[in-house]
Amino acid sequence: MTATVRTEPMPFVVRAARFVMTLQVAFGMVGLAFLGAAALSILALGPLLLVAWEAAILGLTGWLMSRFGTRATWVHRAVVGVEALVVAEYAVLRLTDSGGLDPVRLLVANALGPLPVIVLLLLPPSWRWFSQRKRTDAAS
């Protein structure tokens, strides 16, 4: 006999974070296609490494987004860590590229996507939802 799984629905903050991550992955794939075409046209090592890095981060973000349903705490921590890494990466690239860190320049899509995800996932409803495991009726 199959056991039924009784779970509470995903809270709004987690659904909103997953939606923003979906937008990040979708627009990231478009940007990666343009960046990849530009990097392949000049065949330089630096841009190709940047494309590989962006593809790895994009793949990791998509994979973690698909793991939301497991409600595992490591997924919660990993998503917050990866999104913080994306913001830090963008800040470092801005520092090395222009020599200064203007706060207004940080408010672009590269920082506006991950920051709300970090804030939404640090709210108490998302902590509660990720800390509770799925239970079957036989276990309750």
mmCIF file of N, CA and C in Angstrom:
data_model
loop_
_atom_site.group_PDB
_atom_site.id
_atom_site.type_symbol
_atom_site.label_atom_id
_atom_site.label_comp_id
_atom_site.label_asym_id
_atom_site.label_seq_id
_atom_site.Cartn_x
_atom_site.Cartn_y
_atom_site.Cartn_z
ATOM 1 N N MET A 1 0.837 -1.166 0.000
ATOM 2 C CA MET A 1 0.000 0.000 0.000
ATOM 3 C C MET A 1 0.892 1.242 0.000
ATOM 4 N N THR A 2 0.445 2.239 -0.670
ATOM 5 C CA THR A 2 1.233 3.466 -0.725
ATOM 6 C C THR A 2 0.848 4.380 0.426
ATOM 7 N N ALA A 3 1.836 5.052 0.943
ATOM 8 C CA ALA A 3 1.591 6.000 2.031
ATOM 9 C C ALA A 3 1.372 7.378 1.431
ATOM 10 N N THR A 4 0.412 8.075 1.983
ATOM 11 C CA THR A 4 0.182 9.436 1.516
ATOM 12 C C THR A 4 1.109 10.379 2.249
ATOM 13 N N VAL A 5 1.480 11.426 1.574
ATOM 14 C CA VAL A 5 2.380 12.414 2.157
ATOM 15 C C VAL A 5 1.566 13.664 2.459
ATOM 16 N N ARG A 6 1.597 14.063 3.707
ATOM 17 C CA ARG A 6 0.886 15.263 4.117
ATOM 18 C C ARG A 6 1.911 16.373 4.363
ATOM 19 N N THR A 7 1.868 17.384 3.549
ATOM 20 C CA THR A 7 2.806 18.496 3.704
ATOM 21 C C THR A 7 2.029 19.798 3.707
ATOM 22 N N GLU A 8 2.615 20.771 4.352
ATOM 23 C CA GLU A 8 2.007 22.091 4.296
ATOM 24 C C GLU A 8 2.446 22.755 2.997
ATOM 25 N N PRO A 9 1.634 23.640 2.455
ATOM 26 C CA PRO A 9 2.018 24.286 1.187
ATOM 27 C C PRO A 9 3.238 25.185 1.379
ATOM 28 N N MET A 10 3.916 25.395 0.270
ATOM 29 C CA MET A 10 5.092 26.250 0.281
ATOM 30 C C MET A 10 4.665 27.673 0.628
ATOM 31 N N PRO A 11 5.326 28.304 1.604
ATOM 32 C CA PRO A 11 4.959 29.682 1.967
ATOM 33 C C PRO A 11 5.205 30.651 0.804
ATOM 34 N N PHE A 12 4.524 31.786 0.881
ATOM 35 C CA PHE A 12 4.629 32.793 -0.174
ATOM 36 C C PHE A 12 6.071 33.254 -0.365
ATOM 37 N N VAL A 13 6.815 33.444 0.724
ATOM 38 C CA VAL A 13 8.182 33.959 0.591
ATOM 39 C C VAL A 13 9.066 32.970 -0.156
ATOM 40 N N VAL A 14 8.854 31.675 0.043
ATOM 41 C CA VAL A 14 9.656 30.671 -0.657
ATOM 42 C C VAL A 14 9.240 30.605 -2.128
ATOM 43 N N ARG A 15 7.927 30.685 -2.387
ATOM 44 C CA ARG A 15 7.464 30.706 -3.774
ATOM 45 C C ARG A 15 7.981 31.942 -4.504
ATOM 46 N N ALA A 16 7.993 33.086 -3.825
ATOM 47 C CA ALA A 16 8.505 34.317 -4.437
ATOM 48 C C ALA A 16 10.005 34.198 -4.726
ATOM 49 N N ALA A 17 10.754 33.627 -3.794
ATOM 50 C CA ALA A 17 12.193 33.437 -4.012
ATOM 51 C C ALA A 17 12.432 32.497 -5.189
ATOM 52 N N ARG A 18 11.640 31.435 -5.280
ATOM 53 C CA ARG A 18 11.789 30.496 -6.392
ATOM 54 C C ARG A 18 11.434 31.168 -7.721
ATOM 55 N N PHE A 19 10.422 32.044 -7.713
ATOM 56 C CA PHE A 19 10.048 32.769 -8.928
ATOM 57 C C PHE A 19 11.177 33.698 -9.372
ATOM 58 N N VAL A 20 11.768 34.424 -8.443
ATOM 59 C CA VAL A 20 12.876 35.328 -8.786
ATOM 60 C C VAL A 20 14.063 34.521 -9.304
ATOM 61 N N MET A 21 14.312 33.353 -8.698
ATOM 62 C CA MET A 21 15.400 32.504 -9.182
ATOM 63 C C MET A 21 15.102 31.975 -10.585
ATOM 64 N N THR A 22 13.830 31.708 -10.880
ATOM 65 C CA THR A 22 13.450 31.281 -12.225
ATOM 66 C C THR A 22 13.757 32.378 -13.235
ATOM 67 N N LEU A 23 13.435 33.614 -12.871
ATOM 68 C CA LEU A 23 13.765 34.740 -13.749
ATOM 69 C C LEU A 23 15.273 34.879 -13.920
ATOM 70 N N GLN A 24 16.023 34.685 -12.834
ATOM 71 C CA GLN A 24 17.481 34.763 -12.919
ATOM 72 C C GLN A 24 18.022 33.735 -13.906
ATOM 73 N N VAL A 25 17.540 32.510 -13.802
ATOM 74 C CA VAL A 25 18.037 31.449 -14.683
ATOM 75 C C VAL A 25 17.628 31.726 -16.129
ATOM 76 N N ALA A 26 16.390 32.158 -16.340
ATOM 77 C CA ALA A 26 15.925 32.419 -17.705
ATOM 78 C C ALA A 26 16.725 33.548 -18.356
ATOM 79 N N PHE A 27 16.844 34.668 -17.658
ATOM 80 C CA PHE A 27 17.596 35.784 -18.235
ATOM 81 C C PHE A 27 19.093 35.492 -18.260
ATOM 82 N N GLY A 28 19.563 34.702 -17.324
ATOM 83 C CA GLY A 28 20.969 34.308 -17.330
ATOM 84 C C GLY A 28 21.322 33.467 -18.540
ATOM 85 N N MET A 29 20.391 32.607 -18.962
ATOM 86 C CA MET A 29 20.641 31.798 -20.155
ATOM 87 C C MET A 29 20.716 32.664 -21.409
ATOM 88 N N VAL A 30 19.863 33.683 -21.481
ATOM 89 C CA VAL A 30 19.911 34.603 -22.620
ATOM 90 C C VAL A 30 21.235 35.372 -22.599
ATOM 91 N N GLY A 31 21.593 35.892 -21.432
ATOM 92 C CA GLY A 31 22.853 36.621 -21.315
ATOM 93 C C GLY A 31 24.057 35.743 -21.591
ATOM 94 N N LEU A 32 23.986 34.495 -21.158
ATOM 95 C CA LEU A 32 25.088 33.566 -21.391
ATOM 96 C C LEU A 32 25.249 33.276 -22.888
ATOM 97 N N ALA A 33 24.150 33.225 -23.604
ATOM 98 C CA ALA A 33 24.235 33.003 -25.052
ATOM 99 C C ALA A 33 24.947 34.176 -25.731
ATOM 100 N N PHE A 34 24.591 35.399 -25.340
ATOM 101 C CA PHE A 34 25.259 36.570 -25.926
ATOM 102 C C PHE A 34 26.717 36.655 -25.498
ATOM 103 N N LEU A 35 26.981 36.419 -24.214
ATOM 104 C CA LEU A 35 28.356 36.474 -23.708
ATOM 105 C C LEU A 35 29.200 35.368 -24.336
ATOM 106 N N GLY A 36 28.603 34.200 -24.492
ATOM 107 C CA GLY A 36 29.334 33.095 -25.120
ATOM 108 C C GLY A 36 29.667 33.378 -26.572
ATOM 109 N N ALA A 37 28.722 33.973 -27.303
ATOM 110 C CA ALA A 37 28.989 34.319 -28.694
ATOM 111 C C ALA A 37 30.083 35.375 -28.795
ATOM 112 N N ALA A 38 30.050 36.353 -27.908
ATOM 113 C CA ALA A 38 31.086 37.394 -27.925
ATOM 114 C C ALA A 38 32.447 36.810 -27.547
ATOM 115 N N ALA A 39 32.475 35.915 -26.560
ATOM 116 C CA ALA A 39 33.749 35.326 -26.137
ATOM 117 C C ALA A 39 34.318 34.422 -27.224
ATOM 118 N N LEU A 40 33.455 33.694 -27.915
ATOM 119 C CA LEU A 40 33.943 32.829 -28.989
ATOM 120 C C LEU A 40 34.418 33.625 -30.199
ATOM 121 N N SER A 41 33.883 34.812 -30.382
ATOM 122 C CA SER A 41 34.299 35.603 -31.547
ATOM 123 C C SER A 41 35.712 36.141 -31.395
ATOM 124 N N ILE A 42 36.152 36.380 -30.158
ATOM 125 C CA ILE A 42 37.507 36.908 -29.977
ATOM 126 C C ILE A 42 38.498 35.838 -29.525
ATOM 127 N N LEU A 43 38.004 34.690 -29.086
ATOM 128 C CA LEU A 43 38.831 33.557 -28.665
ATOM 129 C C LEU A 43 39.941 33.946 -27.690
ATOM 130 N N ALA A 44 39.579 34.701 -26.673
ATOM 131 C CA ALA A 44 40.535 35.049 -25.621
ATOM 132 C C ALA A 44 40.225 34.209 -24.382
ATOM 133 N N LEU A 45 41.235 33.910 -23.595
ATOM 134 C CA LEU A 45 41.072 33.027 -22.438
ATOM 135 C C LEU A 45 40.224 33.658 -21.344
ATOM 136 N N GLY A 46 40.414 34.941 -21.074
ATOM 137 C CA GLY A 46 39.673 35.612 -20.001
ATOM 138 C C GLY A 46 38.164 35.563 -20.182
ATOM 139 N N PRO A 47 37.656 36.006 -21.324
ATOM 140 C CA PRO A 47 36.202 35.931 -21.536
ATOM 141 C C PRO A 47 35.661 34.504 -21.545
ATOM 142 N N LEU A 48 36.446 33.549 -22.061
ATOM 143 C CA LEU A 48 35.987 32.163 -22.060
ATOM 144 C C LEU A 48 35.894 31.610 -20.642
ATOM 145 N N LEU A 49 36.828 31.990 -19.776
ATOM 146 C CA LEU A 49 36.753 31.581 -18.372
ATOM 147 C C LEU A 49 35.557 32.225 -17.676
ATOM 148 N N LEU A 50 35.266 33.463 -18.032
ATOM 149 C CA LEU A 50 34.095 34.131 -17.474
ATOM 150 C C LEU A 50 32.809 33.438 -17.911
ATOM 151 N N VAL A 51 32.739 33.006 -19.151
ATOM 152 C CA VAL A 51 31.567 32.272 -19.642
ATOM 153 C C VAL A 51 31.435 30.948 -18.899
ATOM 154 N N ALA A 52 32.547 30.254 -18.696
ATOM 155 C CA ALA A 52 32.503 28.977 -17.973
ATOM 156 C C ALA A 52 32.037 29.191 -16.529
ATOM 157 N N TRP A 53 32.534 30.251 -15.882
ATOM 158 C CA TRP A 53 32.127 30.558 -14.506
ATOM 159 C C TRP A 53 30.635 30.876 -14.436
ATOM 160 N N GLU A 54 30.170 31.709 -15.341
ATOM 161 C CA GLU A 54 28.756 32.085 -15.359
ATOM 162 C C GLU A 54 27.871 30.869 -15.651
ATOM 163 N N ALA A 55 28.319 29.992 -16.534
ATOM 164 C CA ALA A 55 27.546 28.780 -16.831
ATOM 165 C C ALA A 55 27.480 27.872 -15.615
ATOM 166 N N ALA A 56 28.579 27.762 -14.860
ATOM 167 C CA ALA A 56 28.582 26.932 -13.658
ATOM 168 C C ALA A 56 27.646 27.498 -12.595
ATOM 169 N N ILE A 57 27.697 28.803 -12.383
ATOM 170 C CA ILE A 57 26.811 29.437 -11.391
ATOM 171 C C ILE A 57 25.356 29.307 -11.827
ATOM 172 N N LEU A 58 25.097 29.480 -13.112
ATOM 173 C CA LEU A 58 23.738 29.368 -13.631
ATOM 174 C C LEU A 58 23.215 27.937 -13.475
ATOM 175 N N GLY A 59 24.041 26.957 -13.784
ATOM 176 C CA GLY A 59 23.647 25.560 -13.621
ATOM 177 C C GLY A 59 23.406 25.203 -12.170
ATOM 178 N N LEU A 60 24.267 25.689 -11.280
ATOM 179 C CA LEU A 60 24.106 25.428 -9.850
ATOM 180 C C LEU A 60 22.834 26.077 -9.319
ATOM 181 N N THR A 61 22.552 27.289 -9.755
ATOM 182 C CA THR A 61 21.326 27.969 -9.325
ATOM 183 C C THR A 61 20.087 27.212 -9.800
ATOM 184 N N GLY A 62 20.090 26.774 -11.035
ATOM 185 C CA GLY A 62 18.967 26.012 -11.556
ATOM 186 C C GLY A 62 18.782 24.687 -10.840
ATOM 187 N N TRP A 63 19.877 24.006 -10.554
ATOM 188 C CA TRP A 63 19.792 22.723 -9.855
ATOM 189 C C TRP A 63 19.275 22.916 -8.431
ATOM 190 N N LEU A 64 19.783 23.929 -7.729
ATOM 191 C CA LEU A 64 19.302 24.191 -6.371
ATOM 192 C C LEU A 64 17.832 24.585 -6.369
ATOM 193 N N MET A 65 17.424 25.342 -7.381
ATOM 194 C CA MET A 65 16.023 25.732 -7.470
ATOM 195 C C MET A 65 15.141 24.495 -7.645
ATOM 196 N N SER A 66 15.622 23.507 -8.366
ATOM 197 C CA SER A 66 14.841 22.289 -8.550
ATOM 198 C C SER A 66 14.787 21.444 -7.290
ATOM 199 N N ARG A 67 15.663 21.678 -6.338
ATOM 200 C CA ARG A 67 15.714 20.900 -5.096
ATOM 201 C C ARG A 67 14.882 21.525 -3.970
ATOM 202 N N PHE A 68 14.185 22.614 -4.236
ATOM 203 C CA PHE A 68 13.373 23.272 -3.200
ATOM 204 C C PHE A 68 12.352 22.321 -2.589
ATOM 205 N N GLY A 69 11.799 21.430 -3.371
ATOM 206 C CA GLY A 69 10.765 20.534 -2.888
ATOM 207 C C GLY A 69 11.246 19.544 -1.835
ATOM 208 N N THR A 70 12.546 19.333 -1.723
ATOM 209 C CA THR A 70 13.056 18.394 -0.725
ATOM 210 C C THR A 70 12.966 18.959 0.682
ATOM 211 N N ARG A 71 12.885 20.282 0.781
ATOM 212 C CA ARG A 71 12.798 20.987 2.061
ATOM 213 C C ARG A 71 14.004 20.724 2.961
ATOM 214 N N ALA A 72 15.110 20.370 2.377
ATOM 215 C CA ALA A 72 16.324 20.101 3.146
ATOM 216 C C ALA A 72 16.982 21.410 3.558
ATOM 217 N N THR A 73 17.518 21.428 4.762
ATOM 218 C CA THR A 73 18.156 22.653 5.245
ATOM 219 C C THR A 73 19.411 22.993 4.450
ATOM 220 N N TRP A 74 20.098 21.978 3.936
ATOM 221 C CA TRP A 74 21.299 22.269 3.149
ATOM 222 C C TRP A 74 20.945 23.006 1.872
ATOM 223 N N VAL A 75 19.764 22.754 1.303
ATOM 224 C CA VAL A 75 19.337 23.482 0.102
ATOM 225 C C VAL A 75 19.142 24.955 0.443
ATOM 226 N N HIS A 76 18.507 25.195 1.573
ATOM 227 C CA HIS A 76 18.269 26.573 2.025
ATOM 228 C C HIS A 76 19.588 27.311 2.199
ATOM 229 N N ARG A 77 20.510 26.702 2.887
ATOM 230 C CA ARG A 77 21.821 27.339 3.117
ATOM 231 C C ARG A 77 22.601 27.507 1.820
ATOM 232 N N ALA A 78 22.530 26.509 0.955
ATOM 233 C CA ALA A 78 23.273 26.578 -0.303
ATOM 234 C C ALA A 78 22.741 27.679 -1.208
ATOM 235 N N VAL A 79 21.420 27.840 -1.263
ATOM 236 C CA VAL A 79 20.842 28.895 -2.106
ATOM 237 C C VAL A 79 21.263 30.268 -1.595
ATOM 238 N N VAL A 80 21.184 30.471 -0.284
ATOM 239 C CA VAL A 80 21.610 31.759 0.275
ATOM 240 C C VAL A 80 23.097 31.987 -0.012
ATOM 241 N N GLY A 81 23.909 30.950 0.115
ATOM 242 C CA GLY A 81 25.344 31.079 -0.157
ATOM 243 C C GLY A 81 25.646 31.389 -1.610
ATOM 244 N N VAL A 82 24.979 30.700 -2.519
ATOM 245 C CA VAL A 82 25.219 30.932 -3.950
ATOM 246 C C VAL A 82 24.757 32.330 -4.351
ATOM 247 N N GLU A 83 23.612 32.752 -3.843
ATOM 248 C CA GLU A 83 23.131 34.093 -4.179
ATOM 249 C C GLU A 83 24.059 35.167 -3.600
ATOM 250 N N ALA A 84 24.581 34.946 -2.405
ATOM 251 C CA ALA A 84 25.553 35.891 -1.831
ATOM 252 C C ALA A 84 26.843 35.895 -2.655
ATOM 253 N N LEU A 85 27.225 34.728 -3.159
ATOM 254 C CA LEU A 85 28.405 34.639 -4.013
ATOM 255 C C LEU A 85 28.214 35.419 -5.309
ATOM 256 N N VAL A 86 27.012 35.377 -5.867
ATOM 257 C CA VAL A 86 26.727 36.119 -7.105
ATOM 258 C C VAL A 86 26.848 37.626 -6.860
ATOM 259 N N VAL A 87 26.317 38.097 -5.742
ATOM 260 C CA VAL A 87 26.423 39.527 -5.424
ATOM 261 C C VAL A 87 27.884 39.907 -5.191
ATOM 262 N N ALA A 88 28.621 39.073 -4.448
ATOM 263 C CA ALA A 88 30.032 39.360 -4.186
ATOM 264 C C ALA A 88 30.843 39.336 -5.479
ATOM 265 N N GLU A 89 30.541 38.381 -6.361
ATOM 266 C CA GLU A 89 31.239 38.299 -7.640
ATOM 267 C C GLU A 89 31.016 39.565 -8.459
ATOM 268 N N TYR A 90 29.783 40.032 -8.491
ATOM 269 C CA TYR A 90 29.483 41.240 -9.252
ATOM 270 C C TYR A 90 30.206 42.447 -8.656
ATOM 271 N N ALA A 91 30.245 42.541 -7.333
ATOM 272 C CA ALA A 91 30.943 43.656 -6.684
ATOM 273 C C ALA A 91 32.442 43.608 -6.983
ATOM 274 N N VAL A 92 33.025 42.413 -6.954
ATOM 275 C CA VAL A 92 34.459 42.276 -7.248
ATOM 276 C C VAL A 92 34.743 42.634 -8.707
ATOM 277 N N LEU A 93 33.880 42.185 -9.616
ATOM 278 C CA LEU A 93 34.078 42.541 -11.022
ATOM 279 C C LEU A 93 33.964 44.046 -11.241
ATOM 280 N N ARG A 94 33.044 44.682 -10.532
ATOM 281 C CA ARG A 94 32.911 46.139 -10.640
ATOM 282 C C ARG A 94 34.152 46.836 -10.087
ATOM 283 N N LEU A 95 34.672 46.335 -8.971
ATOM 284 C CA LEU A 95 35.873 46.938 -8.384
ATOM 285 C C LEU A 95 37.071 46.796 -9.307
ATOM 286 N N THR A 96 37.257 45.620 -9.871
ATOM 287 C CA THR A 96 38.425 45.412 -10.720
ATOM 288 C C THR A 96 38.274 46.070 -12.084
ATOM 289 N N ASP A 97 37.048 46.209 -12.539
ATOM 290 C CA ASP A 97 36.824 46.783 -13.864
ATOM 291 C C ASP A 97 36.939 48.304 -13.864
ATOM 292 N N SER A 98 36.288 48.944 -12.883
ATOM 293 C CA SER A 98 36.267 50.407 -12.895
ATOM 294 C C SER A 98 37.147 51.026 -11.816
ATOM 295 N N GLY A 99 37.614 50.251 -10.872
ATOM 296 C CA GLY A 99 38.471 50.778 -9.827
ATOM 297 C C GLY A 99 37.720 51.385 -8.664
ATOM 298 N N GLY A 100 36.430 51.483 -8.728
ATOM 299 C CA GLY A 100 35.633 52.042 -7.640
ATOM 300 C C GLY A 100 34.309 51.316 -7.528
ATOM 301 N N LEU A 101 33.711 51.429 -6.370
ATOM 302 C CA LEU A 101 32.443 50.746 -6.132
ATOM 303 C C LEU A 101 31.365 51.785 -5.879
ATOM 304 N N ASP A 102 30.661 52.138 -6.927
ATOM 305 C CA ASP A 102 29.566 53.093 -6.830
ATOM 306 C C ASP A 102 28.296 52.329 -6.445
ATOM 307 N N PRO A 103 27.637 52.701 -5.337
ATOM 308 C CA PRO A 103 26.440 51.956 -4.909
ATOM 309 C C PRO A 103 25.322 51.961 -5.938
ATOM 310 N N VAL A 104 25.229 53.010 -6.732
ATOM 311 C CA VAL A 104 24.166 53.075 -7.743
ATOM 312 C C VAL A 104 24.410 52.035 -8.836
ATOM 313 N N ARG A 105 25.669 51.785 -9.165
ATOM 314 C CA ARG A 105 25.987 50.795 -10.200
ATOM 315 C C ARG A 105 25.706 49.379 -9.731
ATOM 316 N N LEU A 106 25.616 49.168 -8.421
ATOM 317 C CA LEU A 106 25.283 47.836 -7.911
ATOM 318 C C LEU A 106 23.797 47.524 -8.066
ATOM 319 N N LEU A 107 22.995 48.556 -8.246
ATOM 320 C CA LEU A 107 21.560 48.357 -8.358
ATOM 321 C C LEU A 107 21.151 48.058 -9.797
ATOM 322 N N VAL A 108 21.706 47.019 -10.330
ATOM 323 C CA VAL A 108 21.339 46.546 -11.654
ATOM 324 C C VAL A 108 20.850 45.111 -11.512
ATOM 325 N N ALA A 109 20.525 44.491 -12.611
ATOM 326 C CA ALA A 109 19.924 43.161 -12.574
ATOM 327 C C ALA A 109 20.812 42.119 -11.896
ATOM 328 N N ASN A 110 22.119 42.272 -11.987
ATOM 329 C CA ASN A 110 23.000 41.288 -11.361
ATOM 330 C C ASN A 110 22.919 41.307 -9.849
ATOM 331 N N ALA A 111 22.560 42.432 -9.268
ATOM 332 C CA ALA A 111 22.419 42.503 -7.812
ATOM 333 C C ALA A 111 20.954 42.533 -7.393
ATOM 334 N N LEU A 112 20.077 43.033 -8.260
ATOM 335 C CA LEU A 112 18.661 43.106 -7.897
ATOM 336 C C LEU A 112 17.986 41.739 -7.914
ATOM 337 N N GLY A 113 18.549 40.764 -8.590
ATOM 338 C CA GLY A 113 17.987 39.423 -8.565
ATOM 339 C C GLY A 113 18.334 38.670 -7.293
ATOM 340 N N PRO A 114 19.607 38.547 -6.950
ATOM 341 C CA PRO A 114 19.992 37.757 -5.786
ATOM 342 C C PRO A 114 19.628 38.386 -4.437
ATOM 343 N N LEU A 115 19.666 39.702 -4.332
ATOM 344 C CA LEU A 115 19.392 40.318 -3.027
ATOM 345 C C LEU A 115 17.988 40.027 -2.503
ATOM 346 N N PRO A 116 16.928 40.141 -3.316
ATOM 347 C CA PRO A 116 15.610 39.773 -2.787
ATOM 348 C C PRO A 116 15.510 38.297 -2.420
ATOM 349 N N VAL A 117 16.203 37.436 -3.166
ATOM 350 C CA VAL A 117 16.175 36.008 -2.835
ATOM 351 C C VAL A 117 16.809 35.780 -1.473
ATOM 352 N N ILE A 118 17.926 36.448 -1.213
ATOM 353 C CA ILE A 118 18.588 36.309 0.087
ATOM 354 C C ILE A 118 17.673 36.799 1.198
ATOM 355 N N VAL A 119 17.062 37.964 0.999
ATOM 356 C CA VAL A 119 16.176 38.518 2.029
ATOM 357 C C VAL A 119 14.975 37.610 2.257
ATOM 358 N N LEU A 120 14.350 37.140 1.173
ATOM 359 C CA LEU A 120 13.172 36.281 1.306
ATOM 360 C C LEU A 120 13.501 34.962 1.997
ATOM 361 N N LEU A 121 14.670 34.411 1.698
ATOM 362 C CA LEU A 121 15.027 33.130 2.310
ATOM 363 C C LEU A 121 15.545 33.273 3.736
ATOM 364 N N LEU A 122 15.843 34.483 4.160
ATOM 365 C CA LEU A 122 16.253 34.683 5.555
ATOM 366 C C LEU A 122 15.081 35.050 6.462
ATOM 367 N N LEU A 123 13.889 35.149 5.905
ATOM 368 C CA LEU A 123 12.696 35.431 6.711
ATOM 369 C C LEU A 123 12.255 34.175 7.461
ATOM 370 N N PRO A 124 11.617 34.340 8.625
ATOM 371 C CA PRO A 124 11.228 33.182 9.444
ATOM 372 C C PRO A 124 10.343 32.140 8.758
ATOM 373 N N PRO A 125 9.365 32.506 7.898
ATOM 374 C CA PRO A 125 8.569 31.442 7.269
ATOM 375 C C PRO A 125 9.397 30.484 6.419
ATOM 376 N N SER A 126 10.408 31.007 5.737
ATOM 377 C CA SER A 126 11.230 30.106 4.924
ATOM 378 C C SER A 126 12.117 29.233 5.809
ATOM 379 N N TRP A 127 12.620 29.766 6.922
ATOM 380 C CA TRP A 127 13.397 28.947 7.863
ATOM 381 C C TRP A 127 12.543 27.797 8.388
ATOM 382 N N ARG A 128 11.294 28.124 8.772
ATOM 383 C CA ARG A 128 10.408 27.073 9.291
ATOM 384 C C ARG A 128 10.113 26.021 8.230
ATOM 385 N N TRP A 129 9.831 26.471 7.010
ATOM 386 C CA TRP A 129 9.443 25.528 5.982
ATOM 387 C C TRP A 129 10.599 24.600 5.606
ATOM 388 N N PHE A 130 11.815 25.145 5.515
ATOM 389 C CA PHE A 130 12.960 24.310 5.155
ATOM 390 C C PHE A 130 13.411 23.418 6.311
ATOM 391 N N SER A 131 13.111 23.789 7.545
ATOM 392 C CA SER A 131 13.557 22.967 8.677
ATOM 393 C C SER A 131 12.623 21.802 8.952
ATOM 394 N N GLN A 132 11.377 21.849 8.449
ATOM 395 C CA GLN A 132 10.445 20.743 8.655
ATOM 396 C C GLN A 132 10.600 19.739 7.530
ATOM 397 N N ARG A 133 10.658 18.487 7.895
ATOM 398 C CA ARG A 133 10.767 17.423 6.904
ATOM 399 C C ARG A 133 9.387 16.959 6.478
ATOM 400 N N LYS A 134 9.312 16.401 5.280
ATOM 401 C CA LYS A 134 8.064 15.806 4.840
ATOM 402 C C LYS A 134 7.807 14.565 5.699
ATOM 403 N N ARG A 135 6.556 14.396 6.107
ATOM 404 C CA ARG A 135 6.212 13.219 6.909
ATOM 405 C C ARG A 135 5.136 12.432 6.191
ATOM 406 N N THR A 136 5.186 11.120 6.353
ATOM 407 C CA THR A 136 4.135 10.277 5.813
ATOM 408 C C THR A 136 3.113 10.031 6.913
ATOM 409 N N ASP A 137 1.923 9.575 6.544
ATOM 410 C CA ASP A 137 0.887 9.283 7.536
ATOM 411 C C ASP A 137 1.316 8.148 8.451
ATOM 412 N N ALA A 138 2.124 7.225 7.941
ATOM 413 C CA ALA A 138 2.573 6.121 8.780
ATOM 414 C C ALA A 138 3.512 6.615 9.870
ATOM 415 N N ALA A 139 4.252 7.671 9.590
ATOM 416 C CA ALA A 139 5.204 8.185 10.579
ATOM 417 C C ALA A 139 4.554 9.120 11.574
ATOM 418 N N SER A 140 3.356 9.668 11.283
ATOM 419 C CA SER A 140 2.752 10.618 12.201
ATOM 420 C C SER A 140 1.971 9.953 13.297
#
